[in-house]
XYZ file of C-alpha atoms in Angstrom:
733
model
C -64.384 89.060 19.282
C -61.004 89.212 19.925
C -59.229 92.084 17.958
C -55.579 93.259 17.119
C -54.233 96.745 17.026
C -51.183 96.633 14.681
C -48.732 98.707 13.555
C -48.404 97.912 9.765
C -44.189 98.085 8.765
C -44.335 99.975 5.940
C -42.057 102.795 6.494
C -43.511 105.951 5.439
C -43.738 108.930 8.162
C -47.159 110.118 7.052
C -48.640 106.565 7.929
C -47.816 107.275 11.894
C -50.747 105.479 13.287
C -52.117 101.788 13.872
C -55.143 99.611 12.482
C -57.483 97.312 13.440
C -57.576 93.745 12.604
C -60.195 90.668 13.747
C -57.924 88.022 15.340
C -58.734 84.662 13.342
C -59.838 81.758 16.229
C -57.247 79.834 14.960
C -54.599 82.416 16.082
C -56.248 83.356 19.345
C -53.141 82.320 21.182
C -51.151 85.505 19.773
C -50.587 88.532 22.138
C -49.167 91.635 22.018
C -45.390 91.466 20.390
C -46.266 88.926 17.124
C -45.197 89.467 13.956
C -48.103 88.835 11.471
C -49.138 88.917 8.108
C -51.960 91.628 7.258
C -53.887 93.020 4.233
C -52.811 96.661 3.740
C -54.309 98.132 0.716
C -53.815 96.077 -2.071
C -50.757 94.956 -0.499
C -49.634 91.444 1.869
C -47.220 92.939 4.122
C -45.790 92.512 7.933
C -47.248 93.761 10.890
C -46.411 94.136 14.429
C -48.973 93.488 16.924
C -48.852 96.120 19.716
C -52.150 95.198 21.551
C -54.678 92.212 21.850
C -58.460 92.995 23.502
C -62.265 92.267 23.085
C -64.134 94.435 20.950
C -67.389 94.538 18.270
C -66.828 94.672 15.184
C -69.965 96.868 14.407
C -68.157 100.149 16.315
C -66.014 100.353 13.755
C -66.860 102.440 10.185
C -64.994 100.344 7.718
C -64.969 96.266 7.449
C -62.597 95.035 9.322
C -60.184 92.353 7.952
C -58.694 89.276 9.160
C -54.828 88.939 10.131
C -53.776 86.498 7.443
C -50.832 84.488 9.320
C -48.483 84.819 11.830
C -44.592 84.828 11.280
C -42.790 83.077 13.984
C -43.372 80.415 16.819
C -43.556 83.015 19.302
C -43.898 86.315 20.118
C -41.036 88.347 18.780
C -41.009 91.246 20.911
C -40.696 91.287 24.679
C -42.512 93.549 27.120
C -38.996 95.342 27.641
C -38.437 95.581 23.577
C -41.893 97.399 23.029
C -41.545 99.773 25.855
C -38.142 100.414 24.332
C -39.397 101.057 20.707
C -42.136 103.394 22.101
C -39.893 105.449 23.666
C -37.545 105.941 20.734
C -40.224 106.627 18.301
C -41.548 109.258 21.050
C -38.438 111.001 21.296
C -36.775 110.854 18.023
C -40.033 111.670 16.420
C -40.576 108.772 14.104
C -43.403 106.556 13.449
C -43.013 103.528 15.957
C -42.689 101.016 13.005
C -39.625 102.819 11.950
C -38.258 102.273 15.508
C -39.548 98.431 16.152
C -37.426 98.240 12.832
C -34.119 98.523 14.864
C -35.355 95.034 16.671
C -35.655 92.872 13.724
C -32.325 91.380 12.332
C -32.657 92.452 8.894
C -34.036 94.917 6.608
C -37.314 92.859 6.131
C -39.723 91.203 8.652
C -39.651 87.530 7.619
C -39.187 84.287 9.375
C -35.384 83.496 10.511
C -34.511 80.357 8.546
C -33.762 77.677 11.241
C -31.192 75.041 10.522
C -31.650 71.732 12.266
C -29.452 68.360 12.539
C -30.899 64.999 13.394
C -29.506 63.745 17.010
C -29.146 60.578 18.445
C -29.486 59.559 22.322
C -29.493 56.605 24.527
C -32.778 56.558 26.408
C -32.745 56.872 29.855
C -34.013 54.081 31.234
C -30.891 51.868 29.429
C -27.612 51.321 30.757
C -24.998 51.416 27.825
C -22.788 48.791 29.403
C -25.772 46.425 29.899
C -26.713 46.936 25.823
C -23.159 46.446 24.463
C -23.625 42.904 26.944
C -26.159 41.474 24.660
C -24.893 42.787 21.359
C -23.727 39.881 19.705
C -19.977 40.061 19.169
C -20.167 39.028 15.664
C -22.175 42.047 14.837
C -19.215 44.522 14.773
C -21.292 47.774 12.833
C -24.264 47.463 15.655
C -21.363 46.921 18.591
C -19.340 50.353 16.713
C -22.735 52.295 16.719
C -23.015 51.851 20.588
C -19.537 52.548 21.136
C -20.301 55.916 20.000
C -22.339 56.534 23.265
C -19.313 56.012 25.740
C -17.648 59.394 24.688
C -20.650 61.110 23.641
C -24.635 61.483 25.334
C -25.549 62.664 21.957
C -24.513 61.754 18.537
C -24.907 62.949 15.458
C -25.076 62.426 11.293
C -21.624 63.541 11.043
C -20.854 61.188 13.625
C -22.300 58.481 11.511
C -20.558 59.824 8.398
C -17.219 59.633 10.154
C -17.744 55.700 11.645
C -19.459 54.767 8.365
C -22.815 53.497 10.447
C -25.239 53.255 8.312
C -29.857 54.809 8.387
C -30.620 50.987 8.751
C -28.051 50.154 11.716
C -30.248 53.500 13.455
C -33.288 52.476 12.163
C -32.953 49.590 13.983
C -32.111 50.748 17.684
C -34.896 53.008 16.542
C -37.610 50.490 16.448
C -36.475 47.859 19.547
C -36.952 50.954 21.630
C -33.235 51.672 22.958
C -32.653 55.157 21.219
C -34.054 58.341 20.447
C -34.357 60.339 17.438
C -34.662 64.237 17.595
C -33.821 67.253 15.940
C -31.687 69.862 17.256
C -31.061 73.625 15.831
C -27.886 73.991 14.505
C -26.708 77.711 16.428
C -24.336 79.830 13.655
C -21.480 81.814 15.271
C -19.081 82.888 12.733
C -16.537 84.393 16.006
C -16.584 80.466 17.366
C -13.249 79.974 15.701
C -11.706 82.835 18.309
C -10.187 80.332 20.696
C -7.458 82.384 22.493
C -5.146 81.388 25.397
C -5.809 82.387 28.890
C -3.278 84.674 30.392
C -2.949 85.913 34.095
C -3.531 89.706 34.305
C -1.734 91.826 36.966
C -3.756 94.926 37.337
C -2.916 97.898 37.817
C -3.921 100.111 40.953
C -5.859 102.576 38.614
C -7.941 99.754 36.900
C -8.413 97.845 40.698
C -10.014 101.559 41.981
C -11.832 101.759 38.369
C -13.571 98.184 38.875
C -14.189 98.695 43.023
C -16.277 101.516 42.416
C -18.755 100.356 39.486
C -19.012 97.027 41.218
C -20.821 98.806 44.288
C -22.911 100.722 42.078
C -24.084 97.382 40.009
C -24.337 95.841 43.822
C -26.956 98.006 44.974
C -28.319 98.551 41.721
C -27.851 102.279 41.434
C -28.651 103.011 37.711
C -24.924 105.159 37.799
C -23.283 106.402 34.665
C -19.467 106.381 34.351
C -16.607 107.851 32.203
C -13.610 105.582 31.933
C -11.415 107.993 30.413
C -8.186 106.337 29.814
C -5.276 106.808 28.326
C -4.534 104.720 25.123
C -2.992 101.109 26.450
C -4.091 101.500 29.989
C -6.079 98.329 29.972
C -9.984 99.783 29.997
C -10.764 96.435 28.305
C -9.840 94.660 30.892
C -11.734 96.753 33.316
C -14.362 95.886 30.973
C -14.512 92.236 31.829
C -13.757 92.223 35.333
C -16.918 94.459 35.998
C -18.715 91.963 33.592
C -17.386 89.364 35.270
C -18.943 90.706 38.339
C -22.571 91.117 36.793
C -22.235 87.508 35.460
C -21.970 86.802 39.562
C -25.662 88.162 39.953
C -26.759 86.105 36.920
C -27.239 89.278 35.041
C -25.928 90.436 31.553
C -23.349 92.443 29.933
C -24.081 94.230 26.743
C -20.432 95.809 25.520
C -20.698 97.609 22.038
C -18.026 98.793 19.622
C -18.329 101.350 17.309
C -17.023 100.042 14.094
C -17.256 95.658 12.802
C -13.563 95.707 12.592
C -13.408 96.750 16.680
C -14.840 93.672 17.706
C -12.221 90.919 16.644
C -9.914 92.303 19.274
C -12.824 92.922 21.966
C -14.366 89.104 21.162
C -10.674 87.702 21.585
C -10.091 89.492 24.667
C -13.718 88.930 25.918
C -13.825 85.154 25.180
C -10.509 84.505 27.680
C -12.793 84.692 30.367
C -16.259 83.805 28.845
C -17.743 80.736 27.204
C -21.455 82.540 26.856
C -20.859 85.393 24.510
C -22.780 86.097 21.196
C -21.411 88.910 18.483
C -23.883 91.305 17.081
C -23.118 93.676 13.713
C -24.359 94.118 10.326
C -22.162 92.262 8.747
C -23.375 88.741 9.924
C -26.286 87.241 7.702
C -30.196 87.404 8.833
C -30.205 84.097 9.967
C -26.967 84.530 11.837
C -28.770 87.166 13.658
C -31.808 84.896 13.669
C -29.843 82.209 15.503
C -28.431 84.813 18.064
C -31.812 86.115 19.024
C -32.639 82.443 19.554
C -29.368 82.281 21.957
C -30.302 85.451 23.490
C -34.119 84.462 24.479
C -33.044 81.233 25.332
C -31.098 82.607 28.287
C -27.749 81.419 26.730
C -26.227 84.292 26.207
C -24.777 86.100 29.311
C -22.568 88.628 27.471
C -23.401 90.602 23.903
C -20.909 92.054 21.946
C -21.141 94.032 18.804
C -21.801 97.512 16.817
C -24.268 99.185 17.682
C -27.295 96.923 16.935
C -26.246 94.934 19.397
C -28.136 97.376 21.317
C -32.115 96.090 20.067
C -31.914 92.520 20.894
C -34.239 90.282 23.249
C -31.835 90.661 26.462
C -33.671 91.213 30.062
C -31.992 91.228 33.145
C -29.137 93.751 32.125
C -26.537 94.781 34.943
C -24.273 96.189 32.752
C -23.848 98.493 29.187
C -20.416 99.758 27.702
C -19.663 101.959 25.206
C -16.304 101.590 24.106
C -14.706 104.360 22.241
C -17.568 105.940 23.283
C -16.795 109.432 21.061
C -16.946 107.282 18.115
C -19.623 109.138 15.252
C -20.111 105.460 14.180
C -22.616 104.945 17.260
C -24.579 108.016 15.821
C -27.072 105.926 12.823
C -27.470 108.163 9.814
C -30.887 107.485 8.280
C -34.098 107.356 9.753
C -34.384 106.835 12.925
C -31.329 108.856 13.740
C -30.718 107.488 17.356
C -27.443 107.993 18.853
C -26.465 104.946 20.735
C -25.138 106.859 23.571
C -28.471 108.737 24.155
C -30.353 105.446 24.219
C -27.821 102.939 25.406
C -27.678 105.774 28.864
C -31.888 105.151 28.501
C -32.356 101.256 28.411
C -29.739 101.021 31.740
C -32.124 103.030 33.172
C -35.038 100.579 32.035
C -32.632 97.736 33.041
C -31.430 99.744 36.614
C -27.955 98.560 35.430
C -24.837 101.088 35.582
C -23.387 102.192 31.930
C -19.562 102.517 31.337
C -18.695 104.794 28.752
C -14.982 104.365 27.802
C -12.815 106.709 25.955
C -8.734 108.097 25.743
C -10.321 110.831 24.229
C -13.851 111.556 25.498
C -16.335 113.751 23.641
C -16.059 117.356 25.150
C -19.968 116.142 25.793
C -19.404 113.288 27.910
C -16.427 114.802 29.671
C -18.221 118.181 30.500
C -21.090 116.047 32.267
C -18.643 113.898 34.209
C -16.336 117.187 35.328
C -19.730 118.980 36.247
C -20.936 115.797 38.369
C -23.544 114.272 36.576
C -21.157 111.148 35.451
C -18.651 109.823 37.679
C -15.202 110.238 35.857
C -12.895 107.297 36.323
C -9.013 107.988 35.470
C -6.158 105.660 33.925
C -3.747 107.378 33.115
C -0.839 104.981 33.100
C -0.340 102.052 30.348
C -0.110 98.901 31.804
C 3.122 97.301 32.650
C 4.393 101.221 32.756
C 5.089 101.283 29.066
C 6.004 104.971 28.062
C 3.384 106.511 25.573
C 5.086 106.637 21.862
C 7.470 109.591 20.861
C 5.423 112.301 18.644
C 7.200 113.987 15.909
C 5.244 116.684 13.451
C 6.144 117.164 10.364
C 5.208 120.387 8.503
C 4.226 119.377 4.696
C 4.828 123.080 3.441
C 8.444 122.743 4.205
C 8.737 119.192 2.658
C 6.994 120.989 -0.492
C 9.844 123.864 -0.378
C 12.605 121.135 0.450
C 11.159 119.505 -2.826
C 10.053 116.631 -1.571
C 6.481 115.959 -3.511
C 5.714 112.526 -2.473
C 2.721 111.754 -0.024
C 5.557 110.416 2.441
C 7.676 112.855 4.217
C 11.394 112.375 4.798
C 11.061 111.732 8.832
C 8.108 108.980 7.463
C 10.166 107.362 4.970
C 13.694 107.157 7.504
C 11.057 105.642 10.280
C 9.606 103.004 7.961
C 12.898 102.426 6.464
C 14.141 101.315 10.485
C 11.129 99.368 11.510
C 11.239 97.063 8.174
C 15.166 96.581 9.166
C 14.220 95.892 12.816
C 11.473 93.416 11.829
C 9.253 95.391 13.225
C 5.673 96.782 11.746
C 4.197 99.957 10.952
C 0.639 101.469 10.533
C -0.385 104.898 8.297
C -3.441 106.058 8.189
C -4.525 107.978 5.468
C -7.100 110.192 7.130
C -9.565 111.123 4.472
C -12.120 112.124 6.286
C -13.195 116.142 5.282
C -11.317 115.394 2.212
C -13.135 116.598 -1.691
C -14.572 119.717 0.234
C -11.978 122.272 0.505
C -9.457 124.056 -1.225
C -5.724 124.453 -0.198
C -2.120 126.056 -1.030
C 0.182 123.751 -0.477
C 2.972 126.399 -0.558
C 1.650 128.205 2.362
C -1.370 126.170 4.013
C -4.179 128.932 3.609
C -7.550 127.092 3.169
C -9.372 129.203 0.937
C -12.585 130.709 4.023
C -15.347 133.156 3.961
C -14.580 136.513 4.125
C -17.838 137.450 6.243
C -17.043 134.593 9.100
C -14.096 132.962 8.703
C -15.150 129.639 8.234
C -13.395 127.199 5.292
C -15.606 127.313 2.451
C -17.094 124.400 0.765
C -16.191 123.381 -2.847
C -19.199 121.980 -4.698
C -19.887 119.888 -7.836
C -21.263 122.961 -9.653
C -17.387 124.749 -9.471
C -18.355 126.988 -6.615
C -16.987 127.728 -2.949
C -20.172 128.049 -0.655
C -19.572 129.372 3.284
C -22.599 127.122 5.099
C -22.600 129.328 8.106
C -23.954 132.864 6.376
C -24.551 131.356 2.944
C -21.653 133.626 1.239
C -20.786 132.284 -2.547
C -17.587 132.863 -4.321
C -15.065 131.641 -7.372
C -12.154 129.256 -6.358
C -8.813 130.979 -6.936
C -6.383 129.940 -9.662
C -3.301 131.307 -6.822
C -3.249 131.610 -3.445
C -4.607 134.504 -1.755
C -2.217 134.749 0.671
C 1.328 134.207 -1.134
C 0.583 133.971 -4.917
C 1.871 130.421 -5.409
C -0.341 128.581 -8.026
C 0.253 125.140 -5.646
C -3.953 125.431 -5.254
C -4.912 122.168 -4.191
C -8.679 120.230 -4.754
C -7.955 117.617 -1.932
C -8.680 114.219 -2.869
C -8.207 110.559 -1.218
C -4.909 109.776 -2.426
C -5.225 105.995 -1.121
C -3.986 104.841 -4.251
C -1.242 107.139 -4.395
C -0.160 105.905 -1.515
C -0.173 102.292 -2.196
C 2.025 103.059 -5.462
C 4.294 104.815 -3.543
C 4.831 102.573 -0.406
C 5.366 99.950 -3.427
C 7.950 101.758 -4.938
C 9.849 103.082 -1.412
C 9.674 99.461 -0.264
C 9.683 96.956 -2.787
C 10.465 94.203 -0.103
C 7.795 94.842 2.125
C 4.571 93.225 2.256
C 1.698 95.711 2.427
C -1.429 95.637 3.029
C -4.986 97.529 3.131
C -7.358 97.882 4.938
C -10.147 100.495 3.830
C -14.365 100.073 2.671
C -13.007 98.439 -0.241
C -11.479 95.840 1.562
C -13.602 94.805 4.292
C -17.179 94.641 2.650
C -17.048 90.987 2.743
C -18.219 89.280 6.378
C -15.497 88.642 8.835
C -12.936 90.361 6.578
C -12.053 93.111 9.246
C -11.464 90.142 11.253
C -9.048 88.221 9.002
C -7.106 91.475 7.643
C -6.150 91.637 11.285
C -4.969 88.249 12.147
C -2.909 88.603 9.501
C -1.364 92.095 10.785
C -1.235 90.332 14.267
C 0.304 87.108 12.595
C 2.971 88.967 10.986
C 2.349 88.065 7.508
C 2.321 91.774 6.388
C 4.872 94.470 7.304
C 2.542 97.730 6.668
C -0.995 98.036 7.159
C -2.533 101.481 5.806
C -5.919 102.450 5.550
C -8.311 105.132 6.501
C -9.764 105.877 10.006
C -10.324 102.278 10.942
C -6.771 101.342 10.977
C -7.066 104.479 14.165
C -8.599 102.793 16.815
C -9.032 100.176 19.114
C -5.858 98.207 17.787
C -3.181 96.226 19.986
C -0.599 94.743 17.968
C 2.588 94.197 20.068
C 5.218 94.411 17.411
C 3.939 97.713 15.821
C 6.286 100.681 16.750
C 6.137 102.861 14.077
C 2.448 104.992 13.258
C 2.398 107.869 9.913
C -0.141 109.974 10.047
C -1.134 111.604 6.537
C -2.852 114.952 6.430
C -3.906 114.900 9.968
C -5.633 118.361 10.012
C -7.274 118.200 7.234
C -9.978 117.474 9.548
C -9.805 121.063 10.685
C -10.986 122.112 7.307
C -14.664 120.880 7.387
C -16.976 123.701 8.045
C -18.119 122.240 11.571
C -17.567 123.054 14.922
C -16.606 119.724 15.887
C -13.661 119.745 13.301
C -10.924 120.400 15.930
C -12.011 117.471 17.536
C -11.555 115.380 15.424
C -8.558 116.408 14.568
C -7.162 115.821 17.997
C -9.108 112.233 18.691
C -7.914 111.409 15.416
C -4.020 111.667 16.126
C -4.262 110.477 19.616
C -5.938 107.402 18.540
C -3.985 106.473 15.952
C -0.650 107.743 17.970
C -1.727 105.177 20.731
C -1.203 102.137 18.519
C 2.403 102.502 18.545
C 4.873 101.065 21.133
C 2.235 98.773 23.474
C 4.387 96.248 24.576
C 8.253 96.266 25.031
C 9.271 98.018 22.153
C 9.414 102.033 22.109
C 6.717 103.528 19.774
C 7.281 106.319 17.266
C 4.880 108.569 15.348
C 4.893 110.703 12.291
C 2.109 113.171 12.288
C 2.006 115.063 8.679
C -0.021 118.047 8.721
C -0.287 121.615 6.571
C -0.946 123.422 9.685
C 1.254 122.133 12.257
C 0.610 125.001 15.271
C -2.589 124.555 15.842
C -3.547 123.938 19.179
C -5.896 120.630 18.005
C -2.565 118.993 16.516
C -0.271 120.377 18.909
C -1.843 118.804 21.392
C -2.964 115.690 19.978
C 1.002 115.202 19.553
C 1.297 115.397 22.994
C -1.276 113.662 23.968
C -2.768 115.916 26.227
C -6.361 116.113 26.611
C -6.618 118.534 29.331
C -4.590 120.943 27.497
C -6.921 120.480 24.073
C -10.262 121.290 26.692
C -8.765 124.090 28.035
C -8.462 125.766 24.089
C -11.937 124.083 22.948
C -14.248 124.452 25.493
C -14.594 128.319 25.507
C -14.919 128.461 22.236
C -18.188 126.380 21.944
C -19.078 128.509 25.532
C -18.862 131.175 23.284
C -20.809 130.243 20.404
C -23.800 127.946 22.316
C -22.202 124.781 20.929
C -22.523 121.496 22.892
C -21.613 120.324 25.457
C -23.373 123.811 26.264
C -26.292 123.379 24.311
C -28.076 120.372 22.448
C -28.298 120.422 18.921
C -31.223 119.310 16.336
C -30.677 119.428 12.649
C -33.691 119.751 10.349
C -32.999 119.179 6.375
C -36.208 120.664 4.060
C -35.933 119.218 1.253
C -38.119 119.951 -2.313
C -38.150 119.795 -5.900
C -38.234 123.524 -6.047
C -35.799 125.575 -5.129
C -37.238 129.023 -3.553
C -40.279 126.836 -2.052
C -38.205 124.453 -0.695
C -35.926 127.785 0.626
C -39.356 129.595 2.034
C -40.509 126.425 3.577
C -37.357 126.352 5.552
C -37.575 130.094 6.388
C -41.313 129.463 7.747
C -39.966 127.126 10.211
C -37.330 129.242 11.443
C -39.967 132.440 11.754
C -42.254 130.220 13.839
C -39.281 129.594 16.190
C -38.164 133.064 16.537
C -41.996 133.683 17.621
C -41.714 130.657 19.806
C -38.420 131.177 21.515
C -37.434 134.781 22.044
C -34.580 133.885 24.982
C -31.634 133.348 22.551
C -29.358 132.509 25.817
C -31.716 129.433 25.841
C -32.812 128.447 22.607
C -31.390 129.580 18.653
C -32.099 128.877 15.094
C -29.213 129.230 12.402
C -30.455 128.959 9.049
C -31.691 128.118 6.242
C -28.615 127.093 4.268
C -27.889 124.853 1.723
C -26.851 121.685 2.279
C -23.270 120.793 1.243
C -24.861 118.319 -1.384
C -26.859 121.369 -2.022
C -29.224 119.358 -4.848
C -29.407 115.831 -4.700
C -30.837 113.551 -7.713
C -33.366 116.942 -8.566
C -33.932 117.909 -5.070
C -33.113 120.638 -2.994
C -31.992 120.396 0.409
C -31.851 123.409 3.172
C -31.051 123.219 6.597
C -31.949 124.401 9.624
C -29.754 124.126 13.166
C -31.377 124.584 16.492
C -28.996 124.864 19.365
C -30.890 124.436 22.742
C -30.733 124.283 26.467
C -34.389 123.052 26.496
C -34.777 120.131 24.701
C -38.547 118.854 25.562
C -39.495 122.019 24.666
C -37.795 122.224 20.939
C -39.320 118.470 20.862
C -43.064 119.998 21.666
C -42.486 122.604 19.446
C -41.948 120.353 16.175
C -44.779 117.715 17.464
C -46.983 120.886 17.350
C -46.109 122.045 14.457
C -45.954 118.510 13.017
C -42.951 119.035 11.377
C -41.971 115.489 12.182
C -45.070 113.865 9.823
C -43.924 115.506 6.782
C -41.866 113.320 4.174
C -40.003 116.725 2.940
C -38.485 117.023 6.471
C -35.386 115.103 8.684
C -35.366 116.045 12.238
C -31.903 114.832 13.490
C -31.506 115.277 17.117
C -27.864 115.345 18.711
C -26.462 115.297 14.827
C -22.879 114.452 14.547
C -22.619 116.392 11.289
C -24.219 120.283 10.733
C -24.181 120.375 7.354
């Protein structure tokens, strides 16, 4: 009898196995990769067919159930998708159903609702001119219908409506056997309206060298990895385009990833200058739109896929190139199970496809840069902007002095003046409000002092219960009323300040058209693209918002950039806080002066003498690395180790902490060499209690990742619902 091994689509960690079902005779055509309906317990749920095999039902202890129904018209998962899902489950220590769900166009495994339209064509054995000759000249309606085929091989319902052709006319010609009426699937594409003008591109010598190097690798299918390190405005996107062109010459395909939905419009615009066979994928598209995209990919109509991290999980085959633009961005990390990092996954998928992979950035993550400097990845450099354009001039303003001189505004006097000049010159400005790290630390506005742990010196975190806690050594303290350093009462619990900024801009510049771009204004489909298009068309003068305004945008008339609270990131109790600060300043500053007009940037900070701020203002990546890497090495943090974060949760605080401590104790017994593996904790999570559940963190640093993974498996930590395992976390706490 034909049996199926099926993975039940139930997202419960403890259900980490497959189940056997009978394949009814009416479904004996299904193979591995089909989606089916099954009875599971007392529910009717979806399942993924892992294997089809001949078996005897009498060999099973329990009575086997039959597959209830099939979902699609063909197998959903290709062999490559199945292999990829299995690797993901194995590496990220989660059930297979979690990783197979990544390859679905929506949260639920459901049949995609396709849309079809009626199409009409003249049968191939008939000549149009001959047909027109035999139609009586008095029958104008019939002549008008047939003349439609002079300009189109196929006509649809809309053509009939525009030309006022009745269904009776169509029925007549169908009955006499002259035409064929069929249905054609309509494939929705929210980006079909983007139609850029073609332009001549003069490549720089640096771009040519990078393109030639990668193309040689692609030609020989060497599976090489590249870091394309290029300053802002150096033309990294054009490098991707030229290499993708080369890949398409061989009939292979390209996957281009961007970290955020807001960046897809810009890169799609540039790629559409050169390619017609593009599809765009991200989470803001409807499930059916993503289903249409999958259909296009399967049918071979697509040569280039562009999108956010979900674009990795499509039925694409024969890939010759993977690109991660802005590879350093934290948005490439999935913050729910499975906790994958797109960079790690893309590198593995590139190996599966014998493809090249390019990690591109003006501010590469220190992990990637270190791998490049050590020879693991090939380093390609673009040190100059295209057309030899100058980098913007950057000025750092000490906000402590602003307060001393009586300026209590969000905007410094220098930034106010810059915005005034920009508006007078009919130019545009971008203002970034750095919200990352806000509402977690306490700082004195008078002297810039941040309340830090007395034991380890890391910034203390303000909790909802009114306490300050150190997330490194678990010290607890009471927030001060006055600054312990200067005695000032200007102690501030930092909040986002978005509304205050908008209000201040409107008061200071009533004549300016101001546009906001943040989570609240971009929650609808294509809203990112709509906002940026309006701004690019100079319908607005000032664009302000959160970090999504800081990266990737290339708007020629932007000459001024303001970065507010640029150094607030330094106050996050995380080893990457300096790197985040440096990257934010460098990326945001790069939005200015990207055409013939010179750019100027004002960076507002309370700690302007910090190395991350200084190097960011100087656009000095090498200088920042020389400062930061020795610190990382001394603390055994990446790039000198890999991290695994374990979150233990429970209803009882002491029992939960004890459970976490048992894991740490077992770890110490198994790994005694601290030069290879080390564990920190347990310590409370930043939000230590959430929905009546206590949470404690363990952080493992290691250079023997495979051994650690085996340790976690051996102790079955990945099967427990109260434990989360996060490999390569982007946040420690």
